[in-house]
Amino acid sequence: MRRGFKPRRSLQLFWTDQPIGPFFMFFVDKNIFLPYYRKMDKIEPRLLKGFTDFLPERMIIRQKMIQTIKEVYELFGFLPLETPALEHADILIGKYGDEGEKLLYKFLDNGGRAVALRYDLTVPLARVVAQYPELKKPFKRYQVAPVWRAENTQKGRFREFYQCDADIIGTSSLMADAEILSLIWRTLKTLKVDNFTILLNNRKVLDGLLKDLGLPEENNLAVLRIIDKIEKISAEDFKKELLAIIGDDKKMQLVLDFMNSQGDLDLVQKLFPSAKEGADELKEVCRHVESLGVDRKNYKIDFSIVRGLDYYTGTVYETRLNDLPKFGSVFSGGRFDNLISKFIEQSIPAVGASIGLDRLFAALEELGIMKKIKSTAKVLIVNLEDDLKSEYQKIASCLRDEKINAIVYFDKISLGQQLSYASEMEIPYVLIYGSKEKEKGKIILKDMLEKTQAEVNLAEIIARIK
Amino acid sequence: MEKIKKLKPELLGGFRDYLPEMMLPKQAVLETIRRTFEGFGFLPLETPALERSSVLGTDTDEFKMEVYRFDASGQDVTLRFDLTVPLARVVAAYPQLLKPFKRYQVGPVWRKEKPQAGRYREFIQFDADIVGSDSVLADSEIIELMYQTLTNLNVDNFIIRFNNRKILNGLSRVVGFDDKRSMDVFRVLDKLDKIGLDEVVRELQRQPDNQYDESALAISDEGIVKLKEFLMLSGSLEELRSFFQGVEIALEGVDECSQIIDNLRALAIPEKCWKFDLSVARGLGYYTGPVFETTLLDIPQMGSIFSGGRYDELVVRYTGERMPAVGASVGVDRLIAALDALGKIKKKKTNSKVLVAFASQNLDKKALTLARQVRQAGINTETFLGRDTSLKNQIIYAVKQGIAFVIILGEDEEAIGRIKLKDMVSRQEFLYSLDEAIEKINQS
């Protein structure tokens, strides 16, 4: 039952429904139809739009990046978790707002169940916490995995991308909020990113502002939307749009003062007394962040940070690369104290953040921090003589025992061709071993970078390369 | 208060979560495999989970496997069911990739198999393939890689069995059945132990019930004589050469096996770990040369946990040209289930080595600073983030998680500029400077 699919690509004639087969080819000039005929048999190896391959020269470095991120997360005691890509659609629906929900990959499986590909790693985490109450709290977990969103590909967005999440479940201590910020900082530092700013805000500050403005409830979201885009629109437009919703000059001025306050937490409480709880929380988080030794220049309070997702309740973070602001936030998150209670009666507080790995990777590529690496192999063993094949394999095996990545060239082609393979793949050392060398009990070690070579034995080779 | 209906937090049937205590060992297994593969110069590749159904071939009638195929806004898409077909697409799409192309890929694949113990609908495969070489050295290297990987994983009692599709093709010629039915013939032969020779022969000779019956093999009497002769072979290469005299394809296969055996012997791979075995056939239709399977001898019912072979025609679908390729794939989840059943998986609750505990609330910031310093030394460190911050509760957390060391920050120690380090295993306590504490932790 696969209604709605087009039939397979096949050539059809206008007077018949039947695809042309080889039988028909007999009657017409073969050369006219040959190209079409070939096309019918061959399948174009094309990807879906919004999806991408990572070939080794990019994947090697991307993998190192993932490894570094995991190591930093583990430094803080976060533990790995893995959840499936497919979930019951019900689990994911109603968590991401209307806009988000449109991007879900939803379908019916053979049994007629509504299933969906995960949209982020946070909602599956909430499901896990609800499903396994035996998990010891505070539960600090990380997960590195792809998520899927049917984004508009015209904006250059990917539909499958990796997220690297770290969350702390089961504590409302603001030490946890501070630790997440410190984790963001340390992760980026370890990835050799320097010029970034972590922008910190608290949803309760914004809630306080909305409460004191006292607008009809349905306008609140619109106010937050305008605050959210302050950097994208001109000061004039900002004012204009704000006034249209608030409709009161005095109140609007309060909001403008708030936006211009440069994160001044005392001023905020004067402007909007209800924002006190949020402001106090921000103060405490900042105190902890200082103990954690996070560099002052890498974080600041920014009241325009709203975070689009519905589930945030307290602290929120975004991280901007100052050299590449157009990439948007590369590391974001916040506190979501009510999400887990969508599944169970108990309310379990939680805070965390997530790296948009592919966005960060693209940014680092553009900044030149990520250099392409062609190969992880250190040594190529040239294949010169059939009789020596097994000796080549033995040499490789010895090198691997010493944790030196080694390749034997399989096909006996000319030495020149094999050397050019090594240089194209940027393999730094080549071993040349023929019957002449065998007689002498030596191997020629060629250093491809320094362009030198020497006759040495295996022990010397291992010592040199190490 | 209005009571909101709660969603039941549950998984789809046939799917599973890896909670940390299983995920930690799984990650260690993946890391070992990765290091071994890189030792042989294999390079990482990543392809998307979702592909066009036409590209994966799941939209054709010949495709029999149950997969996750659906309509995504008008596009016919499928979640990948293996990593080999996407590799073939990559090889066709990027002709600039230097050959031989040695790549590895690790990632989940999805198959809608009937859920049963140990079988899941989403599972991780870890593949290594060599594309662009038809040398027997490449075939041997894959077997060596399989051996080395399992050895590095501390698995000892296993056997890699290999055969060659060319021999099986030769058999179809000698016995007289269609090449494509080899799998069916072998499925019947597989039942030999269970149902006996007579029953097997009856099944092989069954004639079609009617003109639509495609399942019948209808092997002739002369064919059965040949087949019986084949079954009597001990598997020595000499015997095979004389059995297949004049059948060139089979002789080619025998020759390749003989070269592989020579190579494995030259590499001194223990003979108990590999075996040339005529019963290995491999289910997938695309193999064209050597085929490999690995059985854990302590838990053979798990089936093959590391399998592969040579498939020289997979890229033809896209380019019209043949491209030699050989590789193998670890079924990671099945391997882990097997290791777990054998008691070889050590469940770990944590990767943290140190908990920095504070005896009184006003020292919490000091604890954060100290934790930062310990992390700076590359030691995985936590501070307690729960609500009940009594020292006792913090220590209970460390015990339950199995964290090996607790640093206790108290007013007294603070006053003399020392910290108390508690070794949770030996239950000893030490008064140390920070540097001494780090040294002690690193020594353990």
Short mmCIF file of N, CA, C and O in Angstrom, two decimals, chain B residues 309-407:
data_model
loop_
_atom_site.label_atom_id
_atom_site.label_comp_id
_atom_site.label_asym_id
_atom_site.label_seq_id
_atom_site.Cartn_x
_atom_site.Cartn_y
_atom_site.Cartn_z
N GLY B 309 32.39 -9.68 2.61
CA GLY B 309 32.85 -10.39 1.43
C GLY B 309 33.19 -9.42 0.31
O GLY B 309 33.19 -8.21 0.50
N ARG B 310 33.47 -10.01 -0.86
CA ARG B 310 33.81 -9.19 -2.03
C ARG B 310 32.56 -9.00 -2.87
O ARG B 310 31.78 -9.92 -3.07
N TYR B 311 32.36 -7.76 -3.32
CA TYR B 311 31.16 -7.44 -4.13
C TYR B 311 31.61 -6.50 -5.23
O TYR B 311 31.68 -5.31 -5.06
N ASP B 312 31.93 -7.06 -6.37
CA ASP B 312 32.54 -6.25 -7.41
C ASP B 312 31.53 -5.52 -8.30
O ASP B 312 31.91 -4.75 -9.16
N GLU B 313 30.24 -5.76 -8.08
CA GLU B 313 29.28 -5.20 -9.03
C GLU B 313 28.32 -4.18 -8.43
O GLU B 313 27.41 -3.72 -9.11
N LEU B 314 28.55 -3.78 -7.20
CA LEU B 314 27.55 -2.95 -6.54
C LEU B 314 27.44 -1.56 -7.16
O LEU B 314 26.37 -0.95 -7.18
N VAL B 315 28.53 -1.03 -7.65
CA VAL B 315 28.50 0.33 -8.19
C VAL B 315 27.90 0.36 -9.60
O VAL B 315 27.50 1.41 -10.09
N VAL B 316 27.81 -0.80 -10.22
CA VAL B 316 27.28 -0.89 -11.59
C VAL B 316 25.91 -0.23 -11.71
O VAL B 316 25.61 0.42 -12.70
N ARG B 317 25.08 -0.37 -10.67
CA ARG B 317 23.75 0.24 -10.66
C ARG B 317 23.78 1.72 -11.02
O ARG B 317 22.85 2.26 -11.57
N TYR B 318 24.85 2.39 -10.60
CA TYR B 318 24.91 3.84 -10.79
C TYR B 318 25.73 4.25 -12.00
O TYR B 318 25.42 5.22 -12.67
N THR B 319 26.85 3.53 -12.23
CA THR B 319 27.78 4.00 -13.25
C THR B 319 27.79 3.13 -14.50
O THR B 319 28.30 3.54 -15.52
N GLY B 320 27.24 1.93 -14.40
CA GLY B 320 27.32 1.01 -15.51
C GLY B 320 28.66 0.32 -15.59
O GLY B 320 28.90 -0.49 -16.47
N GLU B 321 29.56 0.67 -14.66
CA GLU B 321 30.88 0.04 -14.69
C GLU B 321 31.15 -0.74 -13.42
O GLU B 321 30.67 -0.39 -12.35
N ARG B 322 31.99 -1.75 -13.56
CA ARG B 322 32.33 -2.60 -12.46
C ARG B 322 33.40 -1.92 -11.61
O ARG B 322 34.29 -1.27 -12.14
N MET B 323 33.30 -2.07 -10.31
CA MET B 323 34.31 -1.50 -9.42
C MET B 323 34.58 -2.50 -8.31
O MET B 323 33.69 -2.81 -7.53
N PRO B 324 35.80 -3.06 -8.27
CA PRO B 324 36.06 -4.09 -7.26
C PRO B 324 35.97 -3.53 -5.85
O PRO B 324 36.38 -2.40 -5.60
N ALA B 325 35.43 -4.32 -4.95
CA ALA B 325 35.30 -3.87 -3.57
C ALA B 325 35.18 -5.07 -2.64
O ALA B 325 34.60 -6.09 -3.01
N VAL B 326 35.75 -4.92 -1.45
CA VAL B 326 35.64 -5.99 -0.46
C VAL B 326 35.55 -5.34 0.91
O VAL B 326 36.13 -4.28 1.14
N GLY B 327 34.79 -5.96 1.81
CA GLY B 327 34.67 -5.36 3.13
C GLY B 327 33.96 -6.26 4.11
O GLY B 327 33.56 -7.37 3.77
N ALA B 328 33.81 -5.76 5.33
CA ALA B 328 33.11 -6.52 6.36
C ALA B 328 32.46 -5.56 7.33
O ALA B 328 32.82 -4.38 7.40
N SER B 329 31.51 -6.08 8.07
CA SER B 329 30.69 -5.24 8.93
C SER B 329 30.49 -5.91 10.29
O SER B 329 30.17 -7.09 10.37
N VAL B 330 30.68 -5.13 11.35
CA VAL B 330 30.43 -5.64 12.70
C VAL B 330 28.99 -5.29 13.07
O VAL B 330 28.60 -4.14 12.93
N GLY B 331 28.24 -6.26 13.53
CA GLY B 331 26.93 -5.95 14.12
C GLY B 331 27.17 -5.60 15.57
O GLY B 331 27.25 -6.46 16.43
N VAL B 332 27.33 -4.29 15.83
CA VAL B 332 27.81 -3.86 17.14
C VAL B 332 26.85 -4.25 18.27
O VAL B 332 27.29 -4.76 19.30
N ASP B 333 25.56 -4.05 18.05
CA ASP B 333 24.62 -4.32 19.13
C ASP B 333 24.57 -5.82 19.46
O ASP B 333 24.47 -6.21 20.62
N ARG B 334 24.63 -6.62 18.40
CA ARG B 334 24.61 -8.06 18.62
C ARG B 334 25.90 -8.50 19.33
O ARG B 334 25.87 -9.33 20.24
N LEU B 335 27.03 -7.91 18.91
CA LEU B 335 28.30 -8.22 19.56
C LEU B 335 28.25 -7.87 21.04
O LEU B 335 28.69 -8.65 21.90
N ILE B 336 27.66 -6.69 21.34
CA ILE B 336 27.61 -6.27 22.74
C ILE B 336 26.68 -7.18 23.54
O ILE B 336 27.00 -7.58 24.66
N ALA B 337 25.56 -7.55 22.93
CA ALA B 337 24.65 -8.48 23.61
C ALA B 337 25.39 -9.79 23.91
O ALA B 337 25.25 -10.36 25.00
N ALA B 338 26.20 -10.26 22.94
CA ALA B 338 26.95 -11.50 23.13
C ALA B 338 27.98 -11.34 24.24
O ALA B 338 28.08 -12.18 25.13
N LEU B 339 28.74 -10.24 24.19
CA LEU B 339 29.77 -10.02 25.21
C LEU B 339 29.12 -9.91 26.58
O LEU B 339 29.66 -10.40 27.59
N ASP B 340 27.96 -9.27 26.62
CA ASP B 340 27.24 -9.13 27.88
C ASP B 340 26.83 -10.50 28.41
O ASP B 340 27.02 -10.81 29.58
N ALA B 341 26.29 -11.33 27.50
CA ALA B 341 25.86 -12.67 27.91
C ALA B 341 27.05 -13.49 28.41
O ALA B 341 26.92 -14.35 29.27
N LEU B 342 28.24 -13.22 27.85
CA LEU B 342 29.43 -13.96 28.26
C LEU B 342 30.09 -13.35 29.49
O LEU B 342 31.14 -13.80 29.93
N GLY B 343 29.47 -12.29 30.02
CA GLY B 343 30.02 -11.63 31.20
C GLY B 343 31.27 -10.82 30.92
O GLY B 343 32.06 -10.55 31.80
N LYS B 344 31.44 -10.43 29.65
CA LYS B 344 32.65 -9.68 29.31
C LYS B 344 32.43 -8.18 29.30
O LYS B 344 33.33 -7.42 28.96
N ILE B 345 31.20 -7.75 29.58
CA ILE B 345 30.92 -6.31 29.62
C ILE B 345 30.90 -5.89 31.08
O ILE B 345 30.13 -6.43 31.88
N LYS B 346 31.78 -4.96 31.39
CA LYS B 346 31.75 -4.43 32.75
C LYS B 346 30.84 -3.23 32.75
O LYS B 346 31.12 -2.22 32.13
N LYS B 347 29.71 -3.35 33.46
CA LYS B 347 28.80 -2.21 33.52
C LYS B 347 29.40 -1.17 34.44
O LYS B 347 29.85 -1.49 35.54
N LYS B 348 29.40 0.04 33.95
CA LYS B 348 29.97 1.11 34.75
C LYS B 348 28.88 2.16 34.95
O LYS B 348 28.15 2.48 34.04
N LYS B 349 28.81 2.69 36.14
CA LYS B 349 27.83 3.72 36.38
C LYS B 349 28.35 5.09 35.98
O LYS B 349 27.60 6.01 35.73
N THR B 350 29.67 5.25 35.96
CA THR B 350 30.20 6.59 35.73
C THR B 350 31.58 6.53 35.11
O THR B 350 32.26 5.51 35.17
N ASN B 351 31.98 7.63 34.53
CA ASN B 351 33.34 7.80 34.05
C ASN B 351 34.09 8.81 34.91
O ASN B 351 35.22 9.16 34.63
N SER B 352 33.40 9.32 35.94
CA SER B 352 34.02 10.34 36.79
C SER B 352 34.95 9.67 37.78
O SER B 352 34.66 8.61 38.31
N LYS B 353 36.08 10.35 38.04
CA LYS B 353 37.03 9.79 38.99
C LYS B 353 36.93 10.45 40.35
O LYS B 353 37.30 9.86 41.34
N VAL B 354 36.46 11.70 40.34
CA VAL B 354 36.49 12.48 41.58
C VAL B 354 35.15 13.18 41.80
O VAL B 354 34.56 13.72 40.87
N LEU B 355 34.70 13.18 43.06
CA LEU B 355 33.61 14.07 43.46
C LEU B 355 34.19 15.06 44.45
O LEU B 355 34.84 14.67 45.42
N VAL B 356 33.98 16.35 44.18
CA VAL B 356 34.40 17.36 45.15
C VAL B 356 33.21 17.64 46.04
O VAL B 356 32.20 18.18 45.60
N ALA B 357 33.30 17.24 47.33
CA ALA B 357 32.19 17.44 48.26
C ALA B 357 32.50 18.60 49.19
O ALA B 357 33.67 18.88 49.47
N PHE B 358 31.47 19.28 49.64
CA PHE B 358 31.69 20.40 50.56
C PHE B 358 30.94 20.14 51.86
O PHE B 358 29.77 19.77 51.87
N ALA B 359 31.65 20.37 53.00
CA ALA B 359 31.07 20.05 54.31
C ALA B 359 30.05 21.08 54.74
O ALA B 359 29.14 20.79 55.50
N SER B 360 30.19 22.30 54.28
CA SER B 360 29.18 23.30 54.60
C SER B 360 28.84 24.12 53.36
O SER B 360 29.67 24.31 52.48
N GLN B 361 27.60 24.59 53.35
CA GLN B 361 27.05 25.26 52.17
C GLN B 361 27.91 26.43 51.68
O GLN B 361 28.07 26.65 50.49
N ASN B 362 28.50 27.16 52.65
CA ASN B 362 29.26 28.36 52.24
C ASN B 362 30.56 28.01 51.52
O ASN B 362 31.27 28.88 51.05
N LEU B 363 30.87 26.73 51.43
CA LEU B 363 32.09 26.35 50.70
C LEU B 363 31.79 25.92 49.27
O LEU B 363 32.67 25.47 48.55
N ASP B 364 30.52 26.08 48.84
CA ASP B 364 30.16 25.54 47.52
C ASP B 364 30.95 26.19 46.39
O ASP B 364 31.34 25.54 45.43
N LYS B 365 31.22 27.48 46.53
CA LYS B 365 31.97 28.13 45.45
C LYS B 365 33.42 27.67 45.42
O LYS B 365 34.03 27.52 44.38
N LYS B 366 33.97 27.47 46.63
CA LYS B 366 35.32 26.90 46.72
C LYS B 366 35.36 25.53 46.02
O LYS B 366 36.33 25.19 45.33
N ALA B 367 34.28 24.79 46.21
CA ALA B 367 34.21 23.45 45.59
C ALA B 367 34.24 23.57 44.07
O ALA B 367 34.93 22.81 43.38
N LEU B 368 33.50 24.55 43.55
CA LEU B 368 33.49 24.76 42.09
C LEU B 368 34.89 25.07 41.59
O LEU B 368 35.35 24.54 40.57
N THR B 369 35.57 25.96 42.31
CA THR B 369 36.91 26.36 41.88
C THR B 369 37.87 25.16 41.92
O THR B 369 38.65 24.95 41.00
N LEU B 370 37.74 24.39 42.99
CA LEU B 370 38.61 23.23 43.13
C LEU B 370 38.34 22.20 42.02
O LEU B 370 39.27 21.67 41.41
N ALA B 371 37.06 21.97 41.75
CA ALA B 371 36.69 21.03 40.69
C ALA B 371 37.31 21.48 39.38
O ALA B 371 37.80 20.67 38.59
N ARG B 372 37.28 22.77 39.15
CA ARG B 372 37.84 23.31 37.91
C ARG B 372 39.34 22.98 37.82
O ARG B 372 39.85 22.58 36.78
N GLN B 373 40.03 23.13 38.97
CA GLN B 373 41.47 22.88 38.96
C GLN B 373 41.77 21.40 38.70
O GLN B 373 42.72 21.07 38.00
N VAL B 374 40.95 20.54 39.28
CA VAL B 374 41.18 19.11 39.07
C VAL B 374 40.91 18.75 37.60
O VAL B 374 41.65 17.99 36.98
N ARG B 375 39.84 19.33 37.02
CA ARG B 375 39.54 19.10 35.60
C ARG B 375 40.70 19.55 34.71
O ARG B 375 41.02 18.92 33.72
N GLN B 376 41.29 20.68 35.12
CA GLN B 376 42.40 21.23 34.35
C GLN B 376 43.52 20.19 34.21
O GLN B 376 44.25 20.18 33.23
N ALA B 377 43.62 19.31 35.21
CA ALA B 377 44.63 18.24 35.15
C ALA B 377 44.14 17.06 34.33
O ALA B 377 44.76 16.01 34.31
N GLY B 378 42.99 17.23 33.66
CA GLY B 378 42.48 16.18 32.78
C GLY B 378 41.77 15.06 33.51
O GLY B 378 41.62 13.97 32.98
N ILE B 379 41.32 15.32 34.73
CA ILE B 379 40.65 14.28 35.52
C ILE B 379 39.14 14.57 35.54
O ILE B 379 38.73 15.69 35.85
N ASN B 380 38.35 13.55 35.17
CA ASN B 380 36.90 13.75 35.15
C ASN B 380 36.38 13.98 36.57
O ASN B 380 36.55 13.13 37.44
N THR B 381 35.75 15.12 36.77
CA THR B 381 35.41 15.56 38.12
C THR B 381 34.00 16.12 38.21
O THR B 381 33.55 16.83 37.32
N GLU B 382 33.32 15.79 39.30
CA GLU B 382 31.99 16.34 39.53
C GLU B 382 31.94 17.07 40.86
O GLU B 382 32.66 16.73 41.79
N THR B 383 31.03 18.05 40.94
CA THR B 383 30.61 18.53 42.25
C THR B 383 29.17 18.08 42.43
O THR B 383 28.47 17.84 41.45
N PHE B 384 28.72 17.96 43.67
CA PHE B 384 27.36 17.47 43.89
C PHE B 384 26.37 18.59 43.61
O PHE B 384 26.50 19.70 44.11
N LEU B 385 25.37 18.29 42.77
CA LEU B 385 24.43 19.33 42.36
C LEU B 385 23.03 19.10 42.90
O LEU B 385 22.11 19.83 42.60
N GLY B 386 22.86 18.06 43.72
CA GLY B 386 21.52 17.75 44.23
C GLY B 386 21.08 18.72 45.31
O GLY B 386 21.83 19.63 45.72
N ARG B 387 19.86 18.53 45.78
CA ARG B 387 19.28 19.48 46.73
C ARG B 387 19.80 19.24 48.14
O ARG B 387 20.19 20.17 48.83
N ASP B 388 19.81 17.97 48.57
CA ASP B 388 20.26 17.65 49.93
C ASP B 388 21.78 17.64 49.95
O ASP B 388 22.42 16.67 49.59
N THR B 389 22.37 18.76 50.41
CA THR B 389 23.83 18.89 50.30
C THR B 389 24.53 18.50 51.60
O THR B 389 25.64 18.94 51.86
N SER B 390 23.88 17.68 52.44
CA SER B 390 24.61 17.20 53.62
C SER B 390 25.79 16.36 53.13
O SER B 390 25.70 15.71 52.09
N LEU B 391 26.88 16.40 53.88
CA LEU B 391 28.09 15.69 53.46
C LEU B 391 27.78 14.21 53.27
O LEU B 391 28.23 13.58 52.31
N LYS B 392 26.96 13.68 54.15
CA LYS B 392 26.63 12.27 54.08
C LYS B 392 25.98 11.93 52.74
O LYS B 392 26.35 10.97 52.07
N ASN B 393 25.03 12.76 52.36
CA ASN B 393 24.32 12.50 51.11
C ASN B 393 25.26 12.59 49.89
O ASN B 393 25.13 11.85 48.93
N GLN B 394 26.20 13.53 49.97
CA GLN B 394 27.16 13.67 48.86
C GLN B 394 28.01 12.41 48.74
O GLN B 394 28.30 11.94 47.65
N ILE B 395 28.40 11.88 49.91
CA ILE B 395 29.24 10.68 49.88
C ILE B 395 28.44 9.47 49.40
O ILE B 395 28.94 8.65 48.64
N ILE B 396 27.17 9.42 49.80
CA ILE B 396 26.31 8.32 49.31
C ILE B 396 26.24 8.35 47.78
O ILE B 396 26.33 7.32 47.12
N TYR B 397 26.11 9.57 47.23
CA TYR B 397 26.06 9.72 45.77
C TYR B 397 27.33 9.12 45.14
O TYR B 397 27.27 8.37 44.17
N ALA B 398 28.49 9.45 45.73
CA ALA B 398 29.76 8.94 45.20
C ALA B 398 29.80 7.42 45.27
O ALA B 398 30.23 6.75 44.32
N VAL B 399 29.33 6.87 46.37
CA VAL B 399 29.34 5.41 46.53
C VAL B 399 28.43 4.77 45.49
O VAL B 399 28.81 3.84 44.79
N LYS B 400 27.19 5.30 45.37
CA LYS B 400 26.22 4.70 44.44
C LYS B 400 26.71 4.76 43.00
O LYS B 400 26.47 3.86 42.22
N GLN B 401 27.36 5.85 42.64
CA GLN B 401 27.84 6.00 41.27
C GLN B 401 29.15 5.26 41.04
O GLN B 401 29.61 5.15 39.92
N GLY B 402 29.79 4.84 42.13
CA GLY B 402 31.08 4.17 41.99
C GLY B 402 32.21 5.13 41.62
O GLY B 402 33.10 4.78 40.86
N ILE B 403 32.16 6.34 42.15
CA ILE B 403 33.25 7.31 41.92
C ILE B 403 34.39 6.96 42.89
O ILE B 403 34.15 6.79 44.09
N ALA B 404 35.62 6.88 42.36
CA ALA B 404 36.71 6.29 43.15
C ALA B 404 37.26 7.22 44.25
O ALA B 404 37.74 6.73 45.26
N PHE B 405 37.22 8.51 44.02
CA PHE B 405 37.79 9.43 45.01
C PHE B 405 36.80 10.54 45.38
O PHE B 405 36.07 11.03 44.52
N VAL B 406 36.82 10.93 46.67
CA VAL B 406 36.06 12.10 47.08
C VAL B 406 37.04 13.08 47.72
O VAL B 406 37.85 12.71 48.56
N ILE B 407 36.99 14.32 47.24
CA ILE B 407 37.75 15.37 47.91
C ILE B 407 36.77 16.08 48.83
O ILE B 407 35.71 16.53 48.38
#
